[in-house]
Short mmCIF file of N, CA and C and ligand atoms in Angstrom, two decimals:
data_model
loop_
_atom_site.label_atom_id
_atom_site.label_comp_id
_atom_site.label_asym_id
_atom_site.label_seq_id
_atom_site.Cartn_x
_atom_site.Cartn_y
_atom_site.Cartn_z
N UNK A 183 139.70 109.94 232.83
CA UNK A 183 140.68 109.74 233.90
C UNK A 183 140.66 110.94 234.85
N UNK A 184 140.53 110.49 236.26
CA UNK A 184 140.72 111.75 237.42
C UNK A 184 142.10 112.01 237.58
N UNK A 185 142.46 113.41 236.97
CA UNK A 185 143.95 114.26 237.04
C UNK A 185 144.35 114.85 238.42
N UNK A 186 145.60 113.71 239.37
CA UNK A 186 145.75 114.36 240.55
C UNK A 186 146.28 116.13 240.31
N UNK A 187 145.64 116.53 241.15
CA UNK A 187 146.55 118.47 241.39
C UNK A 187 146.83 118.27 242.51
N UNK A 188 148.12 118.34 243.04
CA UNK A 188 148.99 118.63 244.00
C UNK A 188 150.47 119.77 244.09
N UNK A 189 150.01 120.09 244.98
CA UNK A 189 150.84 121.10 245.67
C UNK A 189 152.53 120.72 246.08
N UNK A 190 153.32 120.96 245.56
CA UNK A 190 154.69 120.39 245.92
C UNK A 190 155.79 121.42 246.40
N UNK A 191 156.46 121.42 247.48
CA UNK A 191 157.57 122.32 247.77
C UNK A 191 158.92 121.80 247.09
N UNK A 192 159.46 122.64 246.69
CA UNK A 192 161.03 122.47 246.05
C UNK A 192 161.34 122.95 244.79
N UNK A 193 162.79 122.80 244.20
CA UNK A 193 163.15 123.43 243.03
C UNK A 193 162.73 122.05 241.46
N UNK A 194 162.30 123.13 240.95
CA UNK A 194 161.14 122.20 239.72
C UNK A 194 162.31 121.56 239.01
N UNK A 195 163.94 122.26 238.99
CA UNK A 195 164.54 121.68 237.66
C UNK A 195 164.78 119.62 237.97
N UNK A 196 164.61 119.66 240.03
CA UNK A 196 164.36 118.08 240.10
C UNK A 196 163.56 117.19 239.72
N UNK A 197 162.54 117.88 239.66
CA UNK A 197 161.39 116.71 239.25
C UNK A 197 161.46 116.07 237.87
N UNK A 198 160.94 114.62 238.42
CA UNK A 198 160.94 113.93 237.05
C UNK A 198 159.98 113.35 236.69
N UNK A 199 159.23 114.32 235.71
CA UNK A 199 157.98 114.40 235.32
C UNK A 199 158.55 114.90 233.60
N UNK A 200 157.07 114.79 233.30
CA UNK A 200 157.31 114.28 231.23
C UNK A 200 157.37 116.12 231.28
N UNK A 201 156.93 117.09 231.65
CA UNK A 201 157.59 118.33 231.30
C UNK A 201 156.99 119.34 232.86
N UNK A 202 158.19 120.06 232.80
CA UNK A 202 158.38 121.41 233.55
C UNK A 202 158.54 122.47 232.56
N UNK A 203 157.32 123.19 233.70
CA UNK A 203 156.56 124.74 233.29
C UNK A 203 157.82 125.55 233.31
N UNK A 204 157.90 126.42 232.03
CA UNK A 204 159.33 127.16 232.43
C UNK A 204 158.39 129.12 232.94
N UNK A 205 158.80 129.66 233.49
CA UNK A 205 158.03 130.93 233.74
C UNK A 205 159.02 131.85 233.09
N UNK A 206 158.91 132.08 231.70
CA UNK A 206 160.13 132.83 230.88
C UNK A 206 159.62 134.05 231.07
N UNK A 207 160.74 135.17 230.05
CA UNK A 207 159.99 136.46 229.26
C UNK A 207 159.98 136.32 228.05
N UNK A 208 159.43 137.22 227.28
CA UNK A 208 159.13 136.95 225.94
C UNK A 208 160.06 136.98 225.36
N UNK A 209 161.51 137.14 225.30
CA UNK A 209 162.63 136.70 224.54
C UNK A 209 162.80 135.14 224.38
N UNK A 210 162.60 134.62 225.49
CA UNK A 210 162.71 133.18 225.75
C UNK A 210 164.41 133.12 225.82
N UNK A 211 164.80 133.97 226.16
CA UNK A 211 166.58 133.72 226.00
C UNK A 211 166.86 133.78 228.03
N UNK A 212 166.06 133.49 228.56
CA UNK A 212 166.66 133.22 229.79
C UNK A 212 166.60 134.38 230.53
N UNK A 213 166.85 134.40 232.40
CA UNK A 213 166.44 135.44 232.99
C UNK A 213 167.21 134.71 234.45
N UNK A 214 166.84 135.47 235.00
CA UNK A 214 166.76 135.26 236.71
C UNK A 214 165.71 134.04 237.55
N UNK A 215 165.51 133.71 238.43
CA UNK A 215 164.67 133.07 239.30
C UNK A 215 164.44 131.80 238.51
N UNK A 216 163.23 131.40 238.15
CA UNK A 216 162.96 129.69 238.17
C UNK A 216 163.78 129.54 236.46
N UNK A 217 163.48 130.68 235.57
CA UNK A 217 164.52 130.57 234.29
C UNK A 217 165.57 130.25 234.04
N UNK A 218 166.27 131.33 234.91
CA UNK A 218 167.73 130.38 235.47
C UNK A 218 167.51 129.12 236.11
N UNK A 219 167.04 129.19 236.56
CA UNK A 219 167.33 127.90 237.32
C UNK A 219 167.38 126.43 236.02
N UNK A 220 165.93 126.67 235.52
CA UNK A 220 166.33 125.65 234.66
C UNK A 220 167.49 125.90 233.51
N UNK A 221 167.40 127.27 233.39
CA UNK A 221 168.52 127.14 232.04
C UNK A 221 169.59 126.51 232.47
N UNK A 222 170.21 126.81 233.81
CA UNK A 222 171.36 126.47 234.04
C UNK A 222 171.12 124.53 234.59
N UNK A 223 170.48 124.57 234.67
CA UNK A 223 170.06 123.13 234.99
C UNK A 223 170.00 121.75 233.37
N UNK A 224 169.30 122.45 232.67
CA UNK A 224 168.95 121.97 231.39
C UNK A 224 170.53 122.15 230.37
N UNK A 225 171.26 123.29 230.86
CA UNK A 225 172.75 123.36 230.03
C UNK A 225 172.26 124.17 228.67
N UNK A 226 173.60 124.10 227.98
CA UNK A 226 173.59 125.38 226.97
C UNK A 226 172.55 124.91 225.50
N UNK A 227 172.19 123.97 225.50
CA UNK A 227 171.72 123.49 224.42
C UNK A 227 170.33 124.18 224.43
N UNK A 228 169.74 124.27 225.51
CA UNK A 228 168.23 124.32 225.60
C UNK A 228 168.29 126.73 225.72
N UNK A 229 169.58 127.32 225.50
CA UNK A 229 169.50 128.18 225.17
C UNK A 229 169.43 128.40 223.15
N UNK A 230 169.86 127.62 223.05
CA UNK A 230 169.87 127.41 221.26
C UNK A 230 168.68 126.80 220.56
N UNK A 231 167.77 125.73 221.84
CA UNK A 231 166.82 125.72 221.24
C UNK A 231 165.57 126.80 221.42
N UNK A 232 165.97 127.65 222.33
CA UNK A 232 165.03 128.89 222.03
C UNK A 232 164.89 130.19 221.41
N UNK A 233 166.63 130.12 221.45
CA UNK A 233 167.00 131.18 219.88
C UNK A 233 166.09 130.72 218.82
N UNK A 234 165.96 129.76 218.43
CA UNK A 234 165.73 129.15 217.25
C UNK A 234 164.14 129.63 217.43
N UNK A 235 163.50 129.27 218.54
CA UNK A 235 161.83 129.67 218.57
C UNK A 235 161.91 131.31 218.27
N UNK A 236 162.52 131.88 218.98
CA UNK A 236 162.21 133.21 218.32
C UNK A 236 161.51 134.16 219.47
N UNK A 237 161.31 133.77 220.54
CA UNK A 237 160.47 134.85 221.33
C UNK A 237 158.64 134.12 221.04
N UNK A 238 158.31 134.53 222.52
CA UNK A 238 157.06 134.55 222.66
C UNK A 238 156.26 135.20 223.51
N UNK A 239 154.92 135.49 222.97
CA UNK A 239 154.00 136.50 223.56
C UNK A 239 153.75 136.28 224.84
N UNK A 240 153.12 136.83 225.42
CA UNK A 240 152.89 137.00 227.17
C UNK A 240 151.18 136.18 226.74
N UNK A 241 151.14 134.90 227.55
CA UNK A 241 150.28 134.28 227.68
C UNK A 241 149.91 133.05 226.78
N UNK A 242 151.25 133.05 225.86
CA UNK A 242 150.90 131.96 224.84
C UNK A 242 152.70 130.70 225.95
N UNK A 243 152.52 129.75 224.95
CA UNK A 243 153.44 129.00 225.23
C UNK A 243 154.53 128.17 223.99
N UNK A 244 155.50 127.68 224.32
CA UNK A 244 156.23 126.71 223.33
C UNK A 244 157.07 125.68 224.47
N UNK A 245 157.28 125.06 223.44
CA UNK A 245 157.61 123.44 223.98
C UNK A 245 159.49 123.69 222.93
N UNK A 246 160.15 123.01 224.34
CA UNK A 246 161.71 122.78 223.32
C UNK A 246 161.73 120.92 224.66
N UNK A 247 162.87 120.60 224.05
CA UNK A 247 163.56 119.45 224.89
C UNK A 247 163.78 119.61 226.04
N UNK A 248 163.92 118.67 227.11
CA UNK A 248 164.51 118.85 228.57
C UNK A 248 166.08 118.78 228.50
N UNK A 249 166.89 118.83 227.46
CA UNK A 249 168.17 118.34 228.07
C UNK A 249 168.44 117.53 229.18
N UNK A 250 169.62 118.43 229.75
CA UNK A 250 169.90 117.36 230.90
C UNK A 250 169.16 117.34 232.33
N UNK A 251 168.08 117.98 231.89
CA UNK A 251 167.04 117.87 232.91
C UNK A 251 166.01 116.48 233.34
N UNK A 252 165.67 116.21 234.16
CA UNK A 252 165.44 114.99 234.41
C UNK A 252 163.73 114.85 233.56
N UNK A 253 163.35 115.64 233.38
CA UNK A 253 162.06 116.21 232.58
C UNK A 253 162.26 115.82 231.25
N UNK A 254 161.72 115.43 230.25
CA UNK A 254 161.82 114.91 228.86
C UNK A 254 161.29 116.62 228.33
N UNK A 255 160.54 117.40 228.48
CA UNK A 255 160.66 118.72 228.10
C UNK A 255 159.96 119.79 228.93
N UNK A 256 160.23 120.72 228.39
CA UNK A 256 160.41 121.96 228.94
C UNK A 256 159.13 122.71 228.61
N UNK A 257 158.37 123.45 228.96
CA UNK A 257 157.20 123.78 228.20
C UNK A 257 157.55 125.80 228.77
N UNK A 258 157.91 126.52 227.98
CA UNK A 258 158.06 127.65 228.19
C UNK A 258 157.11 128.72 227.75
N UNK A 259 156.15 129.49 229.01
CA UNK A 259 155.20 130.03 229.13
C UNK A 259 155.78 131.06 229.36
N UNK A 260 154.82 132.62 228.97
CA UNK A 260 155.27 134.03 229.66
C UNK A 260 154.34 134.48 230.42
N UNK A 261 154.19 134.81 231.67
CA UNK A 261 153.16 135.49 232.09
C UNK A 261 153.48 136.70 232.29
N UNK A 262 152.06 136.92 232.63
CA UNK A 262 152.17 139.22 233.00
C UNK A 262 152.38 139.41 234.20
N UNK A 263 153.06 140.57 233.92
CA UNK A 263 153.58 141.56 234.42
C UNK A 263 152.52 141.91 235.52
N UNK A 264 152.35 142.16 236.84
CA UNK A 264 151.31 142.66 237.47
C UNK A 264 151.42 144.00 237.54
N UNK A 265 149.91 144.77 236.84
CA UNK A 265 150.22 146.40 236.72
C UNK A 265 148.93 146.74 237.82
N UNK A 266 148.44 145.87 238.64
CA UNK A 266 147.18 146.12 239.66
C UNK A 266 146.15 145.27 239.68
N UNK A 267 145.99 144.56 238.52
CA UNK A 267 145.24 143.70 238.01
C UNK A 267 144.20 144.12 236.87
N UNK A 268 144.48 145.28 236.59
CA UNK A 268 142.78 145.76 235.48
C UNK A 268 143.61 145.59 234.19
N UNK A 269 144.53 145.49 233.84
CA UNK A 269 145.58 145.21 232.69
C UNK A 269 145.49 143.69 231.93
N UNK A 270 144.16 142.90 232.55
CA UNK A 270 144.19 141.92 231.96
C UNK A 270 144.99 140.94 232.16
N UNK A 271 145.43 140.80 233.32
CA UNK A 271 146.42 139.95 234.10
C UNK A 271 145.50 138.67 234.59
N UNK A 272 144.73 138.65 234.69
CA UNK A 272 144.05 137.18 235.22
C UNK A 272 143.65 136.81 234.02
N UNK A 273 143.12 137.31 232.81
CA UNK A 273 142.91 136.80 231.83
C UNK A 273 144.30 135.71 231.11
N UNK A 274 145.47 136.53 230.96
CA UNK A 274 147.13 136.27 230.28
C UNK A 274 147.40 134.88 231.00
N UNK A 275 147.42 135.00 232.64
CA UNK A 275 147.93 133.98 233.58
C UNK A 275 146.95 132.97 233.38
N UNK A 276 145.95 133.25 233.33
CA UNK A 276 145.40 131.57 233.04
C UNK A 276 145.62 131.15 231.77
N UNK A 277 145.86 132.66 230.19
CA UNK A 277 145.81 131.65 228.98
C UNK A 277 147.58 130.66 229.09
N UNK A 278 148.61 131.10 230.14
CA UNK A 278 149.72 130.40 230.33
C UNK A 278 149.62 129.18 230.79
N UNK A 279 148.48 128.43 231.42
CA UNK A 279 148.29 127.33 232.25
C UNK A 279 147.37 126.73 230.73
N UNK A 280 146.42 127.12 230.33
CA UNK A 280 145.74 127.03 229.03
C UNK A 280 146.67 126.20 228.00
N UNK A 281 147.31 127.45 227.54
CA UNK A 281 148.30 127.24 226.72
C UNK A 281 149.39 126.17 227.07
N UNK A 282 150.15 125.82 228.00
CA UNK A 282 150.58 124.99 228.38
C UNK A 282 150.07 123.63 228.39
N UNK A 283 148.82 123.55 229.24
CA UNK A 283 148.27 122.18 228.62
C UNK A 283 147.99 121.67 227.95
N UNK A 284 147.51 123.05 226.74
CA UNK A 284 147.42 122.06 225.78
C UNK A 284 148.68 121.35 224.64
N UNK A 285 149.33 122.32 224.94
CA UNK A 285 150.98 121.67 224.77
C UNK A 285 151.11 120.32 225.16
N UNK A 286 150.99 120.23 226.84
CA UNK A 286 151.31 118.91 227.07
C UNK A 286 150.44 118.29 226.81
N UNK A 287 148.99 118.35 226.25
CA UNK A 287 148.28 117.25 225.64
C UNK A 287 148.40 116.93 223.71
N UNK A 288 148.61 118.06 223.43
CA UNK A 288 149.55 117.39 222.09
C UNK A 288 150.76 116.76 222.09
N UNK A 289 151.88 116.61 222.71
CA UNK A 289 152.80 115.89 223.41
C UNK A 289 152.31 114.43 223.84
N UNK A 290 150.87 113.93 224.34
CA UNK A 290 150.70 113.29 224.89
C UNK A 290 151.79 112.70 226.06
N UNK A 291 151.33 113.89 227.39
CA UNK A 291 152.49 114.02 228.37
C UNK A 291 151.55 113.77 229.53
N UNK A 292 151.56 113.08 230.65
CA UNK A 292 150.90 112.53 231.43
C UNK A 292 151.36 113.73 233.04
N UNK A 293 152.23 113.47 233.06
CA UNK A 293 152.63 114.39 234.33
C UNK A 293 153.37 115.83 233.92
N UNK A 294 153.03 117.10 234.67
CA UNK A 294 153.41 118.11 234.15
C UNK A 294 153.92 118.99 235.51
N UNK A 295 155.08 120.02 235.49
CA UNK A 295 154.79 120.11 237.05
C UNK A 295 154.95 122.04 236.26
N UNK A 296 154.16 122.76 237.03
CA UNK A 296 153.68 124.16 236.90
C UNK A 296 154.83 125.09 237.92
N UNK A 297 155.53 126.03 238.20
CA UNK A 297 155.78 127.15 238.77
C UNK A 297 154.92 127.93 239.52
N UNK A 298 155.16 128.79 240.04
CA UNK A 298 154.29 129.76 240.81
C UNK A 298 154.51 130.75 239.69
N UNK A 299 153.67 130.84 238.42
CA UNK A 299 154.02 131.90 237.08
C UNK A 299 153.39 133.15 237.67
N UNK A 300 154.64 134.44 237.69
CA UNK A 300 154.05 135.50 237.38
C UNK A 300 154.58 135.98 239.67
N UNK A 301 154.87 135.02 240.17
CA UNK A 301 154.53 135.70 241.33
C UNK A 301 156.39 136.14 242.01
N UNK A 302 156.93 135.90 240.86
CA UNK A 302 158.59 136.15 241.01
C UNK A 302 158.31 137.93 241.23
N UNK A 303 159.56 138.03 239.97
CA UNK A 303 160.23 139.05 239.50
C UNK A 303 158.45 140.19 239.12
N UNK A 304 157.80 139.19 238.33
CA UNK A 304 156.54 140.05 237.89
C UNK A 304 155.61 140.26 238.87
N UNK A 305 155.26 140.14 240.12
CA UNK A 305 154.66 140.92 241.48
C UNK A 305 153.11 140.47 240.91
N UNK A 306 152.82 139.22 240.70
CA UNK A 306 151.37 138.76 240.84
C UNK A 306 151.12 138.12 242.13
N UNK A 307 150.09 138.92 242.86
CA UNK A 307 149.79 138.35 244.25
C UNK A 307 149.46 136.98 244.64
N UNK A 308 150.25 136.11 245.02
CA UNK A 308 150.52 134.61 244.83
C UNK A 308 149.23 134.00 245.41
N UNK A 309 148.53 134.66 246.12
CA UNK A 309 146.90 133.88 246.84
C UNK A 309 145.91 134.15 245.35
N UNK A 310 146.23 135.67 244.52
CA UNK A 310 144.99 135.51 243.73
C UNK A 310 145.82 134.68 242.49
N UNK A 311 146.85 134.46 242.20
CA UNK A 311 147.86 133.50 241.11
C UNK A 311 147.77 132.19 241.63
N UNK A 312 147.38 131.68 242.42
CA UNK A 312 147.03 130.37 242.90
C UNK A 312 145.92 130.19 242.60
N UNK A 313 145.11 130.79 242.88
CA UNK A 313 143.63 131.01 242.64
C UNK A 313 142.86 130.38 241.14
N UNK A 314 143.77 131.20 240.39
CA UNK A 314 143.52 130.92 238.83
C UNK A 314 144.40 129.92 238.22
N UNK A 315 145.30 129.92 238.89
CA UNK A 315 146.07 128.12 238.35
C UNK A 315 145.23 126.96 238.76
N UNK A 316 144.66 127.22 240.14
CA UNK A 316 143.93 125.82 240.19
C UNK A 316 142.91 125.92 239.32
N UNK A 317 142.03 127.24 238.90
CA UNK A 317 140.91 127.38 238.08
C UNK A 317 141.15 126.72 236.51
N UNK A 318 142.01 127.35 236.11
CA UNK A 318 142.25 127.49 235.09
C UNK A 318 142.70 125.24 234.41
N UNK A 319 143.63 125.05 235.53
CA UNK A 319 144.41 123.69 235.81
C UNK A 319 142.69 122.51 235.70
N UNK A 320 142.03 122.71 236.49
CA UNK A 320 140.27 122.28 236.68
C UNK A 320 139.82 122.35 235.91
N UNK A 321 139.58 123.50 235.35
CA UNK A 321 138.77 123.93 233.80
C UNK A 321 139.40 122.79 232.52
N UNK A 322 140.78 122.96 232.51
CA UNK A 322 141.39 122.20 231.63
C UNK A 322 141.07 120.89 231.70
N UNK A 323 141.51 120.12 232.30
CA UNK A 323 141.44 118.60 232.72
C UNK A 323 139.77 118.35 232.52
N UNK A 324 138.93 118.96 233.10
CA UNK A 324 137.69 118.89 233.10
C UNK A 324 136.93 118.21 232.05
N UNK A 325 137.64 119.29 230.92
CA UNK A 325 136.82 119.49 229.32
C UNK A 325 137.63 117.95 228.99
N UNK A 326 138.95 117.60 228.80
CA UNK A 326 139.75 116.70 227.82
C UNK A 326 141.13 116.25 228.45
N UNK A 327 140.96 115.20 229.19
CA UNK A 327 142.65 115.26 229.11
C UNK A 327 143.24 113.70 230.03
N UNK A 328 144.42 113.61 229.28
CA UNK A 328 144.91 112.11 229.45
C UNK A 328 145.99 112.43 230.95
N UNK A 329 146.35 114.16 231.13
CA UNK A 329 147.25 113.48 232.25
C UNK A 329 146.90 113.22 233.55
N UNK A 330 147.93 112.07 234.04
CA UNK A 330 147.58 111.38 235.39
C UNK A 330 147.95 112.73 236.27
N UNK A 331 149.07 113.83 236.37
CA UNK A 331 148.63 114.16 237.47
C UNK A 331 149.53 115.62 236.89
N UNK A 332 149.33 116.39 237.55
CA UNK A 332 149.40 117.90 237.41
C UNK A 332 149.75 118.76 239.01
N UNK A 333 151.33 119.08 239.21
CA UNK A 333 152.45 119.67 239.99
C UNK A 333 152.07 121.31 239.87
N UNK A 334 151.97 121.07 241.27
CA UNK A 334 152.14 123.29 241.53
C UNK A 334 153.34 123.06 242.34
N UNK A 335 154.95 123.66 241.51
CA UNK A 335 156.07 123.35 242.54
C UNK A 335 155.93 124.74 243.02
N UNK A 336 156.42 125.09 244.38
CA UNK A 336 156.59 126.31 244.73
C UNK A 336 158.06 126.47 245.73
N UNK A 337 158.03 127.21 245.31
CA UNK A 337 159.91 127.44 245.79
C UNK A 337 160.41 127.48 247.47
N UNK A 338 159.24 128.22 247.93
CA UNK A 338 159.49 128.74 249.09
C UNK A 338 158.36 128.23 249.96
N UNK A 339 158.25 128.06 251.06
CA UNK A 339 157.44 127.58 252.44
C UNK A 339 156.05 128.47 251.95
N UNK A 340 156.31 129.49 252.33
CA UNK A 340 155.25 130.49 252.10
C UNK A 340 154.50 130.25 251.21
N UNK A 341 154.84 130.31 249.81
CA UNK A 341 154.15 130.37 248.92
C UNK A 341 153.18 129.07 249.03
N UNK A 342 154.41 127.99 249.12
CA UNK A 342 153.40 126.33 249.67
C UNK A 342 152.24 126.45 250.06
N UNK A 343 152.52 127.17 251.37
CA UNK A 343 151.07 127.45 251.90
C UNK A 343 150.14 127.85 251.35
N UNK A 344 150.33 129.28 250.76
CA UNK A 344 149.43 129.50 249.82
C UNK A 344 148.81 128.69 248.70
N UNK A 345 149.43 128.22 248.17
CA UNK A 345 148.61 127.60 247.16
C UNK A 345 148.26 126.16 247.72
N UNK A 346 148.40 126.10 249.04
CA UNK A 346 147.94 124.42 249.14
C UNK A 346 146.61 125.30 249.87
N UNK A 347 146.69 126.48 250.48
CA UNK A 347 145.32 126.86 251.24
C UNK A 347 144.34 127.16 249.77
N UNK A 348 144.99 127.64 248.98
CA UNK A 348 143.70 128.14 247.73
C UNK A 348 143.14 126.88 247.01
N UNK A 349 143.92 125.44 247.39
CA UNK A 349 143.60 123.98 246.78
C UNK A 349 142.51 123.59 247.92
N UNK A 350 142.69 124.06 248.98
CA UNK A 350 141.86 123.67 249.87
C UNK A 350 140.29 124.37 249.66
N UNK A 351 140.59 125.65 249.76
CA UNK A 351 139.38 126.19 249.84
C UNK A 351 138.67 125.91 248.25
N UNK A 352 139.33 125.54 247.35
CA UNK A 352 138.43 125.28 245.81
C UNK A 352 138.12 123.73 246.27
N UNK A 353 138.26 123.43 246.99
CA UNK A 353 138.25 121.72 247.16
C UNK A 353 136.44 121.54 247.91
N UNK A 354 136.48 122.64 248.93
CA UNK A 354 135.32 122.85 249.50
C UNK A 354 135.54 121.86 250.64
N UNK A 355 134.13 122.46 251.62
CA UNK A 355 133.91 121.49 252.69
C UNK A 355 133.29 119.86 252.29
N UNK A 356 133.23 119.66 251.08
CA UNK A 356 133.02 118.18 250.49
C UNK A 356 134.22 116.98 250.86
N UNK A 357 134.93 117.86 250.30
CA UNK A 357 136.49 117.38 250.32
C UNK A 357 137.52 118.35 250.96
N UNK A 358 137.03 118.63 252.06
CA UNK A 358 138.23 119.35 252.91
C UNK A 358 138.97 118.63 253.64
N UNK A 359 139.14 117.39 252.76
CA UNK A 359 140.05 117.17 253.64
C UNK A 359 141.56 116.82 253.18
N UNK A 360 141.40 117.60 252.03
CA UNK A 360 142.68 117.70 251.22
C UNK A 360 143.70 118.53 251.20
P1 ADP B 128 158.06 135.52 237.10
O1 ADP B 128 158.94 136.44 236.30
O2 ADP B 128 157.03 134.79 236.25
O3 ADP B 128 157.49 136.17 238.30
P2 ADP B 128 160.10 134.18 238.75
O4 ADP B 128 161.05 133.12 238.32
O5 ADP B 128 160.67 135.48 239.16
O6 ADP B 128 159.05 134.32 237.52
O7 ADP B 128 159.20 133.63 239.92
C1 ADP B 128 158.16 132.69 239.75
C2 ADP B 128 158.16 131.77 240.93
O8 ADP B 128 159.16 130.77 240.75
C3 ADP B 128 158.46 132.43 242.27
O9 ADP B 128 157.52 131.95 243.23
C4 ADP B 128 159.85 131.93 242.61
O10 ADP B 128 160.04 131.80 244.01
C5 ADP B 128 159.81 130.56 241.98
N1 ADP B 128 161.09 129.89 241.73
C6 ADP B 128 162.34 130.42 241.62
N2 ADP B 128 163.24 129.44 241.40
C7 ADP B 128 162.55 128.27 241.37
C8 ADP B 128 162.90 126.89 241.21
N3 ADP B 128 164.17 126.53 241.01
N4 ADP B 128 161.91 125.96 241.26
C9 ADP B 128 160.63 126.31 241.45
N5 ADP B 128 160.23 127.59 241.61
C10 ADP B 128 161.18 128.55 241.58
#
C-alpha cells in the first residue's frame, strides 16, 4: 500500500486519526507546548497512564490511550535536545519517528499524525528536523507498513512552510508537483 505524507497546519490534539505523536520529556509526566496541549486536551487520566509507564529514554517511544482526545491513542516519543548537532541528534530524532511507527504498526493503526519533534522548547532547526522526519517517515513505510496515511501537524505558518518545502524538495523534480 502507497502511505500518503502530508503536511498539515493546526493543533494535533484535533485531529482524528488512530494516534497522535506526543513530543514529551523523559519523565513522560507532561510539560509545556504540544505536551500540554494534549495533556490538557486528553484530561487527567492520560497523566496516570504515564505515571504508570515510568519515564522514557530520549529516542525510544510508548503508547498509552487517547482519552478524551479524538485520537484512539497517544504515542509518546522524546526527542533531543539540540546541543549543535554532533551530540547525535539526527541519529535520536529519527529513532523517535522509528520508534513510533513501529508502535503504530504493532497497534495496527492506519493514520498517525507526527509534531514538529524536537523544534519547540528543544531548539532543533526545523528545515534540518523536517528533513529527517520525511527521511526517516520514507524509510519506514518503504521497508513494511499497512498505514494509509502519515500527518506532519505543525503549529505555526512558518514552520508549515518549512516542512511542506523539505516534502517538496525530497519529492524531486519527478513529482514537484506536490
Ligand atoms: P520539543 O520539546 O520536542 O521541542 P515543543 O512542544 O516545545 O516540543 O515543540 C514541538 C513543536 O510542537 C513546535 O513546533 C511547537 O510549535 C509545536 N506545537 C505546540 N503546540 C502544538 C499543538 N497543539 N499542536 C501541534 N503542534 C504544536
Amino acid at each position: 500500500m502507497t502511505t500518503e505524507l502530508r503536511v498539515v497546519r493546526g493543533d494535533i490534539v484535533t485531529l482524528d486519526v488512530d494516534a497522535v505523536v506526543n513530543a514529551a520529556n523523559t519523565t513522560l509526566l507532561g510539560g509545556r507546548g504540544v505536551d500540554g496541549a494534549i495533556h490538557y486536551a486528553a484530561g487527567p487520566a492520560l497523566m496516570e497512564a504515564c505515571r504508570a509507564i515510568g519515564g522514557c529514554p530520549t529516542g525510544e517511544a510508548r503508547i498509552t490511550p487517547g482519552f478524551n482526545l479524538p485520537a484512539r491513542w497517544i504515542i509518546h516519543t522524546v526527542g533531543p535536545v539540540w546541543k549543535g548537532g554532533d551530540r547525535g541528534e539526527p541519529r535520536l530524532l529519527a529513532a523517535c519517528y522509528e520508534n513510533s511507527l513501529l508502535l503504530a504498526k504493532s497497534h495496527k493503526l492506519r493514520t498517525v499524525a507526527f509534531p514538529a519533534i524536537s523544534t519547540g522548547a528543544y531548539a532543533y532547526p526545523p528545515a534540518l528536523a523536517a528533513g529527517i522526519a520525511i527521511d526517516s517517515i520514507r524509510r519506514f513505510v518503504a521497508a513494511a507498513s499497512d498505514l494509509e496515511q502519515v500527518l506532519l501537524c505543525c503549529y505555526s505558518g512558518e514552520d508549515a512552510s518549512t516542512y511542506k518545502r523539505a516534502l517538496r524538495m525530497e519529492a524531486g523534480g519527478a513529482r514537484g508537483d506536490r
